Short mmCIF file of C-alpha atoms and ligand atoms in Angstrom, two decimals:
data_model
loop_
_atom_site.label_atom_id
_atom_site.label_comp_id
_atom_site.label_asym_id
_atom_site.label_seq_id
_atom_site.Cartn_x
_atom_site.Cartn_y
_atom_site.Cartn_z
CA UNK A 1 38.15 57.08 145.19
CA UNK A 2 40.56 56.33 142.36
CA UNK A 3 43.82 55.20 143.57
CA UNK A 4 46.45 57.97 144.38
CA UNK A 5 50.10 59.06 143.35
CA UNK A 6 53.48 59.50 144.65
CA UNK A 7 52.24 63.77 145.79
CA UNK A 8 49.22 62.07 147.84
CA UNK A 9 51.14 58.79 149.50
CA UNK A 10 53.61 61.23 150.69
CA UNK A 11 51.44 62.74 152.77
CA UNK A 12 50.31 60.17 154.43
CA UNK A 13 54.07 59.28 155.40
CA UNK A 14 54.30 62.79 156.38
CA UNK A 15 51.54 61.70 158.89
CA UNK A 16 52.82 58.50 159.56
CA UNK A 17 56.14 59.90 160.87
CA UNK A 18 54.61 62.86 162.63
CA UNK A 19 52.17 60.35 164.62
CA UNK A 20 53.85 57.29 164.83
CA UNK A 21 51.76 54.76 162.67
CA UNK A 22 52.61 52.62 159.83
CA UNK A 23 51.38 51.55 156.56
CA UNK A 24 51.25 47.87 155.99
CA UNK A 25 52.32 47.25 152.50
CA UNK A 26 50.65 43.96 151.04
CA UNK A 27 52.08 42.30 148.01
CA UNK A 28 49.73 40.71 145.51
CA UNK A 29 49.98 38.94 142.14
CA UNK A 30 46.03 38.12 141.49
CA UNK A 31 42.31 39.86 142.39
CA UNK A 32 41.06 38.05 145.76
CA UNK A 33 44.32 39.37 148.05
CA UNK A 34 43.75 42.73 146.44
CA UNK A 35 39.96 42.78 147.26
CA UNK A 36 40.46 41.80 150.76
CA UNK A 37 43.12 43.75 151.42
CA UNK A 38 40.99 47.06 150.18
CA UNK A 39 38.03 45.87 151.98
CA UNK A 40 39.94 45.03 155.39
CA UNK A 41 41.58 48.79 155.06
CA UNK A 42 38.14 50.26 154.60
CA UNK A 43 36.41 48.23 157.13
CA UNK A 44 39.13 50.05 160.02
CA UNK A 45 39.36 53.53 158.05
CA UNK A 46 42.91 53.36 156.59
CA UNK A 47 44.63 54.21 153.65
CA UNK A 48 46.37 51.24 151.77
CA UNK A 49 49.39 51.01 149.82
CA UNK A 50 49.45 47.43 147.76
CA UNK A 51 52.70 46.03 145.96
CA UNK A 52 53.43 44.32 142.82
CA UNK A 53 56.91 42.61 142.17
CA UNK A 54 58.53 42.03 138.99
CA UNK A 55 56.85 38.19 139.53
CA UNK A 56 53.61 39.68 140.44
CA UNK A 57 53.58 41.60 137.40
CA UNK A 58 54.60 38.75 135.10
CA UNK A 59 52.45 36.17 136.52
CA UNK A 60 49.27 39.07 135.96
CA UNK A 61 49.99 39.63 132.85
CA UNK A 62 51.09 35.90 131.21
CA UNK A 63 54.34 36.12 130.92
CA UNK A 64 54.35 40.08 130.12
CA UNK A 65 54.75 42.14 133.31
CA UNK A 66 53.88 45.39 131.20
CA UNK A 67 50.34 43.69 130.36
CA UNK A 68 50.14 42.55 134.06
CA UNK A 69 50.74 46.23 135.53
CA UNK A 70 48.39 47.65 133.18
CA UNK A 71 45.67 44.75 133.68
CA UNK A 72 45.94 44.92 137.86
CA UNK A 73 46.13 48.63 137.32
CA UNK A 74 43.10 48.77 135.49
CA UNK A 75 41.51 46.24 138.50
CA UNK A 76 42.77 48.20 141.15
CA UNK A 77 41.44 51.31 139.97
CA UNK A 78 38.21 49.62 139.39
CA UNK A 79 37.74 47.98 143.01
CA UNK A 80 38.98 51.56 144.88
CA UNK A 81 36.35 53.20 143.10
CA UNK A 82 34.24 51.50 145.14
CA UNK A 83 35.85 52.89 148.33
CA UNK A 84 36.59 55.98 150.17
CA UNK A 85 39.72 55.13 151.71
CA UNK A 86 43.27 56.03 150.21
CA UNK A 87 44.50 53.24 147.75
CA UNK A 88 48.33 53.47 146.60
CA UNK A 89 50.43 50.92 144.20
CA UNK A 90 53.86 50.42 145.03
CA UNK A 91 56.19 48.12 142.64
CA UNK A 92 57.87 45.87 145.13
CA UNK A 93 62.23 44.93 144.49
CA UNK A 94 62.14 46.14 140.90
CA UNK A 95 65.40 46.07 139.55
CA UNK A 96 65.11 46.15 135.57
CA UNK A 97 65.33 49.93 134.47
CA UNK A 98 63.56 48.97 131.52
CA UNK A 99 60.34 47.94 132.95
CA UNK A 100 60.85 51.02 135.92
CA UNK A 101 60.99 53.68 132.94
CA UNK A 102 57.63 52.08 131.56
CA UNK A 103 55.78 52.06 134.78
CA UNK A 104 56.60 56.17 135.26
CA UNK A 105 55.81 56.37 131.27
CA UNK A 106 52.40 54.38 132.46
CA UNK A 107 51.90 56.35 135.41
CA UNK A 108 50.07 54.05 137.37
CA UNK A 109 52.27 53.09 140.46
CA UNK A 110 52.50 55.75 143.80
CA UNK A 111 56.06 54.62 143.63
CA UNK A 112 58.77 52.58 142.75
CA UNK A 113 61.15 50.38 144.61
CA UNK A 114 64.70 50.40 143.19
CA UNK A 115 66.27 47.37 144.68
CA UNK A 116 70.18 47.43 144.08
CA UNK A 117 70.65 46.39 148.00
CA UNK A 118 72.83 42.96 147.06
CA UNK A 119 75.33 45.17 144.78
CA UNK A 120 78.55 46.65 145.99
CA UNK A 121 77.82 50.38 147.92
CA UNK A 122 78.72 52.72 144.94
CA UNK A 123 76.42 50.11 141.72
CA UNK A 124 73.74 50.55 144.53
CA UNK A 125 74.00 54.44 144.74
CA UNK A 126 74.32 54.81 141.38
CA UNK A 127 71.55 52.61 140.26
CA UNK A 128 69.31 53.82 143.19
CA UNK A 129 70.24 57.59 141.75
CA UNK A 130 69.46 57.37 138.20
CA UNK A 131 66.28 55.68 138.91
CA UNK A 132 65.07 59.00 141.13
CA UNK A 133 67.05 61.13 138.24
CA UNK A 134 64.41 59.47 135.97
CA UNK A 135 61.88 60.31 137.88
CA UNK A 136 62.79 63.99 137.83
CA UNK A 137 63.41 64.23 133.74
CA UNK A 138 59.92 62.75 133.34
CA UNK A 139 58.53 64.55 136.71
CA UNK A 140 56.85 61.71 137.72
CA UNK A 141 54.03 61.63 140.29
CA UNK A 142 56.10 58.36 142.10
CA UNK A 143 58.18 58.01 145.24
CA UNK A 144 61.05 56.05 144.92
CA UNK A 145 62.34 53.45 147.77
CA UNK A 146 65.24 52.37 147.87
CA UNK A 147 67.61 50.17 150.37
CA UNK A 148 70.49 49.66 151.61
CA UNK A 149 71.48 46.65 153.68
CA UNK A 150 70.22 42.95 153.00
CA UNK A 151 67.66 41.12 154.73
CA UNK A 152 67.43 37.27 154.61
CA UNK A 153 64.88 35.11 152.30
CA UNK A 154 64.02 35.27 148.64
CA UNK A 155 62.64 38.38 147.79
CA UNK A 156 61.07 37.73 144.09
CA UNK A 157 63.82 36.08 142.16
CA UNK A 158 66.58 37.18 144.80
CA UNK A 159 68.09 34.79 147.32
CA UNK A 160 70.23 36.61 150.10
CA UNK A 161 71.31 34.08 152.66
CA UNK A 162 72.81 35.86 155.01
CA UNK A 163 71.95 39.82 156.14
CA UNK A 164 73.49 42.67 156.45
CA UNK A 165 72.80 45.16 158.56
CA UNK A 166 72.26 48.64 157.62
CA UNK A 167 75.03 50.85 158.87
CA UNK A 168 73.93 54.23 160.22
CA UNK A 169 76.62 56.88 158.82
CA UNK A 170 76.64 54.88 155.11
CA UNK A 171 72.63 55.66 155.45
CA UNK A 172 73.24 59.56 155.29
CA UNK A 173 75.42 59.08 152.49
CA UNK A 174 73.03 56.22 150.59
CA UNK A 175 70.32 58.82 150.64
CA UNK A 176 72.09 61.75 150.39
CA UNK A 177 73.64 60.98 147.34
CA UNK A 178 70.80 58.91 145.69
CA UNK A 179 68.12 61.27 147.35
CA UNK A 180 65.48 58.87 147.62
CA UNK A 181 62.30 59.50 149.51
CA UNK A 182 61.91 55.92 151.54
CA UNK A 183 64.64 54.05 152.79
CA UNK A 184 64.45 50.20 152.91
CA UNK A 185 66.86 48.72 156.35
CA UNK A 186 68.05 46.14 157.22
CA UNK A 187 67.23 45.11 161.28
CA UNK A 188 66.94 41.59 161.24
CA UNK A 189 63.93 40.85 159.22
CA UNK A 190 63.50 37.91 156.76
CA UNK A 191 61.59 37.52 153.59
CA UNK A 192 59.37 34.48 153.46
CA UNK A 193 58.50 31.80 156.42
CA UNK A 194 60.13 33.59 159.55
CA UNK A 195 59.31 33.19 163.16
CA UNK A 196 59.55 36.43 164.66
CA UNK A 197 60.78 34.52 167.95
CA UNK A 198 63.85 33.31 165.98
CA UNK A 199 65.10 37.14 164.68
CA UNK A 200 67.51 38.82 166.07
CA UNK A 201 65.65 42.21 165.37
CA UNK A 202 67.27 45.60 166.02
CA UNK A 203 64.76 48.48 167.02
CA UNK A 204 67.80 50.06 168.82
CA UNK A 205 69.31 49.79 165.16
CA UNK A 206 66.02 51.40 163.38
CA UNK A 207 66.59 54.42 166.35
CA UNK A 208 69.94 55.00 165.75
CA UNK A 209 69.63 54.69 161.98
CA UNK A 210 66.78 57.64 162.47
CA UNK A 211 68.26 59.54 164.76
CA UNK A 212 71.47 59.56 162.62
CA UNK A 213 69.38 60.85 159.25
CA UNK A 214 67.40 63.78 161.65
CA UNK A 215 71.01 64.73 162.96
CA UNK A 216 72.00 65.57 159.07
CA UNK A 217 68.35 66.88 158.02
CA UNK A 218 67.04 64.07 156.82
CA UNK A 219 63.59 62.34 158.11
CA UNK A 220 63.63 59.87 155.81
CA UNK A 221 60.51 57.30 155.91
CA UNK A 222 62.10 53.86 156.88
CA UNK A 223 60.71 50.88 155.46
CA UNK A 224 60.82 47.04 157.14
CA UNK A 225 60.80 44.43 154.46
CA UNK A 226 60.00 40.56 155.64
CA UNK A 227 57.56 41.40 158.33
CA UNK A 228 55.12 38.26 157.84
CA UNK A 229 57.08 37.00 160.62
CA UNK A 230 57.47 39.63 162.96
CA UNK A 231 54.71 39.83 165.86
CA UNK A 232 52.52 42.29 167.07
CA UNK A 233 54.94 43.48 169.80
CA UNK A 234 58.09 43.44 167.80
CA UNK A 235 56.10 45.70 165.02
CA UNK A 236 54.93 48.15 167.00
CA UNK A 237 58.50 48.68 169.11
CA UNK A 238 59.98 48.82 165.17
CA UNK A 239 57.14 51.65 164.36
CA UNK A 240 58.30 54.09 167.25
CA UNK A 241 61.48 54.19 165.42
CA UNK A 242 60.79 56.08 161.97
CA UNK A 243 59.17 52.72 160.28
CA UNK A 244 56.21 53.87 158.34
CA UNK A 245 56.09 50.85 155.58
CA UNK A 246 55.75 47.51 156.62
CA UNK A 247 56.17 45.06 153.41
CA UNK A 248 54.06 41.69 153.86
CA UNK A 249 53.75 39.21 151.35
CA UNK A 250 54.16 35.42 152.89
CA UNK A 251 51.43 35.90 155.45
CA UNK A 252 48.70 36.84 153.21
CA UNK A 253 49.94 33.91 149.93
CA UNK A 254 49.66 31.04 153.11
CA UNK A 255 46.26 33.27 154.09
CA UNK A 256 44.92 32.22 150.52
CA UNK A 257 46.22 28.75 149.77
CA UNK A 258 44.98 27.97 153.57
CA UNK A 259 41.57 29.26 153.17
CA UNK A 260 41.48 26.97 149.94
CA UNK A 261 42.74 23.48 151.56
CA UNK A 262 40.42 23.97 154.18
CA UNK A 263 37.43 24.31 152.04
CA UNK A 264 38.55 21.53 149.77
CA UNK A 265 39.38 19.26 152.41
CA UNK A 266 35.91 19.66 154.48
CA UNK A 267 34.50 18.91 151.28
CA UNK A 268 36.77 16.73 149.63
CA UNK A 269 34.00 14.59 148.24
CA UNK A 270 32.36 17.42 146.08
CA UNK A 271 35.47 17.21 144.21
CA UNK A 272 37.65 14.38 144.09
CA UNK A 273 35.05 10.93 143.20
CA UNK A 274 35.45 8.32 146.29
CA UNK A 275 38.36 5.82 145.91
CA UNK A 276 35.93 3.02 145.86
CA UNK A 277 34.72 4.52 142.35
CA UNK A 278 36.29 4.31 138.98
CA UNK A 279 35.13 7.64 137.81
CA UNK A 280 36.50 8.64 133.68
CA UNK A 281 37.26 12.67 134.66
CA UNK A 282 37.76 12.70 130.82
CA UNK A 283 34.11 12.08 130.29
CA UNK A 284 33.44 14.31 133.16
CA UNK A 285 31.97 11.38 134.82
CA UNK A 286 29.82 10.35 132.55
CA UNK A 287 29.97 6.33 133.12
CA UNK A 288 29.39 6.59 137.07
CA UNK A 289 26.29 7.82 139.33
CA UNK A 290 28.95 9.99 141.13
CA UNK A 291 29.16 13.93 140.24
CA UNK A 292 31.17 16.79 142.07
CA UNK A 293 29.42 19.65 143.86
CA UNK A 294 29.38 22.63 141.69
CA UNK A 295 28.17 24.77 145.12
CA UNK A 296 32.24 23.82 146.05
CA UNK A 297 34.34 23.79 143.18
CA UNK A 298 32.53 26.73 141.75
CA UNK A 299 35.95 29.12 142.08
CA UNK A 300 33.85 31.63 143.11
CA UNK A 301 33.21 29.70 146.47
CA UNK A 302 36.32 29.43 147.57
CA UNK A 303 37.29 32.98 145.84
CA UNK A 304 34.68 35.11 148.43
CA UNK A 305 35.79 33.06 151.45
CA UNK A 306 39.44 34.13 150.40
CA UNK A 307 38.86 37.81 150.01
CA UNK A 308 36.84 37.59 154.00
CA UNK A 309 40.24 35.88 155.47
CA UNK A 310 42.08 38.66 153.88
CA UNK A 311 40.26 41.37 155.16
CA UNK A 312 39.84 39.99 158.30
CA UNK A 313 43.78 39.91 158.80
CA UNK A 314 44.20 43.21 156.85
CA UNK A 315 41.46 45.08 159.27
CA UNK A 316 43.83 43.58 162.21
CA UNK A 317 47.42 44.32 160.86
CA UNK A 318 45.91 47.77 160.54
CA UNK A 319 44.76 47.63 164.31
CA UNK A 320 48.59 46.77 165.12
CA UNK A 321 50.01 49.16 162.65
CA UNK A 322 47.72 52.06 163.92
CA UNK A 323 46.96 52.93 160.68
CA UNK A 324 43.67 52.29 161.58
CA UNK A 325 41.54 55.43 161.74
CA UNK A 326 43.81 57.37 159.67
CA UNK A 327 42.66 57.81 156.20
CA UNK A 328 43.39 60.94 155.09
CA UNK A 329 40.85 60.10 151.95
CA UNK A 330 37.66 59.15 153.95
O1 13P B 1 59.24 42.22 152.10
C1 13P B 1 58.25 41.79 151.54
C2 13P B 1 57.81 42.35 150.27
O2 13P B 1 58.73 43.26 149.76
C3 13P B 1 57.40 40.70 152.12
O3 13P B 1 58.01 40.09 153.22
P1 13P B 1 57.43 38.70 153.74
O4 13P B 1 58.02 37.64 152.88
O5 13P B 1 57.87 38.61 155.17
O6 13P B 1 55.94 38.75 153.61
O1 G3H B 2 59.65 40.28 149.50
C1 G3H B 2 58.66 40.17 148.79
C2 G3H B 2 58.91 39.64 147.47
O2 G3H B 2 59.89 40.44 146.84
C3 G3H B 2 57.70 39.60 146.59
O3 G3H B 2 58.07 38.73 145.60
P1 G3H B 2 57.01 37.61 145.22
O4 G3H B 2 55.90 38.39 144.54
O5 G3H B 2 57.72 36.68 144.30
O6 G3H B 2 56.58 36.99 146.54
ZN1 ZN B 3 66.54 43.75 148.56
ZN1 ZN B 4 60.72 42.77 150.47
#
């Protein structure tokens, strides 16, 4: 199935809300993550909603994040061709309004994060607003996320070091006024290498911040950014609470690198000449009888056994999520 816009992703919040699941958003900046994540989702029946940064984007496309939407795009909507589960494209912390108005102009993302969370209340409404005021002038098929309150970590090129909560009254306001359709909190995740032992997480928060937005009229989608760290337990308490995207990026960049060393090191040999040897790599070893293993270093190699550990962790996050056995698409 071709991948889906903002009018089809926001039914399947609709659903999440209504029975309690959540959609594990999964970051990615190159083709193996993306694979396995599409093939983990399908393998356990659930939609799947990837993310590109502003970093992603650049890194994909050279230097030019324009080039890398449009190329991962284009690769995306190849690969989910291929299945029959839901596949969405969210753009992770974007904050230049440039690049935003090009990805609506593109149409190719489900939706759009505005990320204006480390600015003063009132630059964050506003900037949060006119991005979803865009949206409107060009009717766009996107959602937009915003968020309000700061999580620790480095989220793309964005260092918070300490967090702020979200406040529950300022959240009926924040989306009142900027009417976005997901809202982004702050409970005590972190972005990046977090234990979830260590975090001081706030379910009771998530609650009360949900509770507060239904008392006005407002059943906003919640969204829980740095999650890599959070456990099984701690996801699923945050998911009875309104959660219904759960941003992971971390868990599945160590998943790759990982899956690499571990190839390279049981066969370090097929790659690396023995210290004993005085091999010329600028002749490619031509003066010595030693030669590397093409059937290792091949990228390919360690490429497939990449996309398997993916999908293996992506079937199981969707196990923990529940979004497992939800497709609406399949
Ligand atoms: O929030 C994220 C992407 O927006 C990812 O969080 P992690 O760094 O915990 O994977
Ligand atoms: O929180 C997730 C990050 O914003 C994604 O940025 P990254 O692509 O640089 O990891
Ligand atoms: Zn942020
Ligand atoms: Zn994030």
């Amino acid at each position: 199935m071709p991948f889906y816009g903002g009018s089809e992703l926001a039914t399947v919040y609709d659903d999440a809300l209504t029975e309690g699941f959540g959609l594990i958003a999964s970051n990615i900046a190159e083709p193996n993550i993306m694979m396995g994540l599409i093939e983990g989702a399908a393998r356990k029946d659930s939609d799947i909603l990837l993310q590109l940064s502003g970093g992603a984007s650049t890194f994909a496309g050279n230097e030019d994040p324009v080039d890398g939407l449009q190329a991962m795009g284009a690769y995306i909507e190849a690969i989910a061709d291929q299945y029959d589960i839901g596949v969405f494209l969210n753009m992770d912390h974007q904050s230049d309004l440039g690049f935003i108005e090009a990805q609506m102009d593109l149409g190719i993302p489900s939706s759009i994060m505005i990320d204006a969370s480390h600015e003063p209340f009132e630059e964050n409404v506003a900037r949060s607003r006119e991005v979803v005021e865009m949206k409107k002038d060009k009717d766009a098929d996107v959602l937009i996320e915003a968020e309000l309150g700061q999580i620790k970590g480095v989220e793309d090129n964005i260092e918070a070091a300490e967090a702020f909560y979200t406040d529950p009254e300022q959240a009926v306001e924040f989306v009142d006024r900027t009417g976005c359709d997901l809202l982004a909190i702050s409970v005590g995740t972190q972005h990046g290498v977090a234990k979830g032992k260590n975090l001081e997480l706030r379910p009771d928060l998530a609650q009360e911040i949900r509770q507060t937005l239904r008392d006005h009229g407002l059943d906003t989608p919640l969204v829980l950014h740095g999650s890599s760290g959070v456990q099984p337990r701690q996801l699923q308490e945050m998911l009875q609470h309104g959660i219904c995207k759960v941003n992971k990026d971390t868990r599945y960049q160590y998943e790759y690198t990982r899956t690499a060393f571990d190839l390279y090191r049981d066969d370090g040999t097929a790659i690396v000449p023995p210290e004993d040897i005085d091999a010329n790599r600028e002749t490619f070893f031509n003066d010595t009888e030693w030669s590397p293993n093409k059937d290792i270093f091949d990228p390919r190699v360690a490429g497939r056994q990449i996309r398997d550990r993916i999908a293996d962790v992506h079937a199981e996050l969707t196990e923990v999520s529940g979004s497992a056995g939800h497709s609406r698409f399949a």
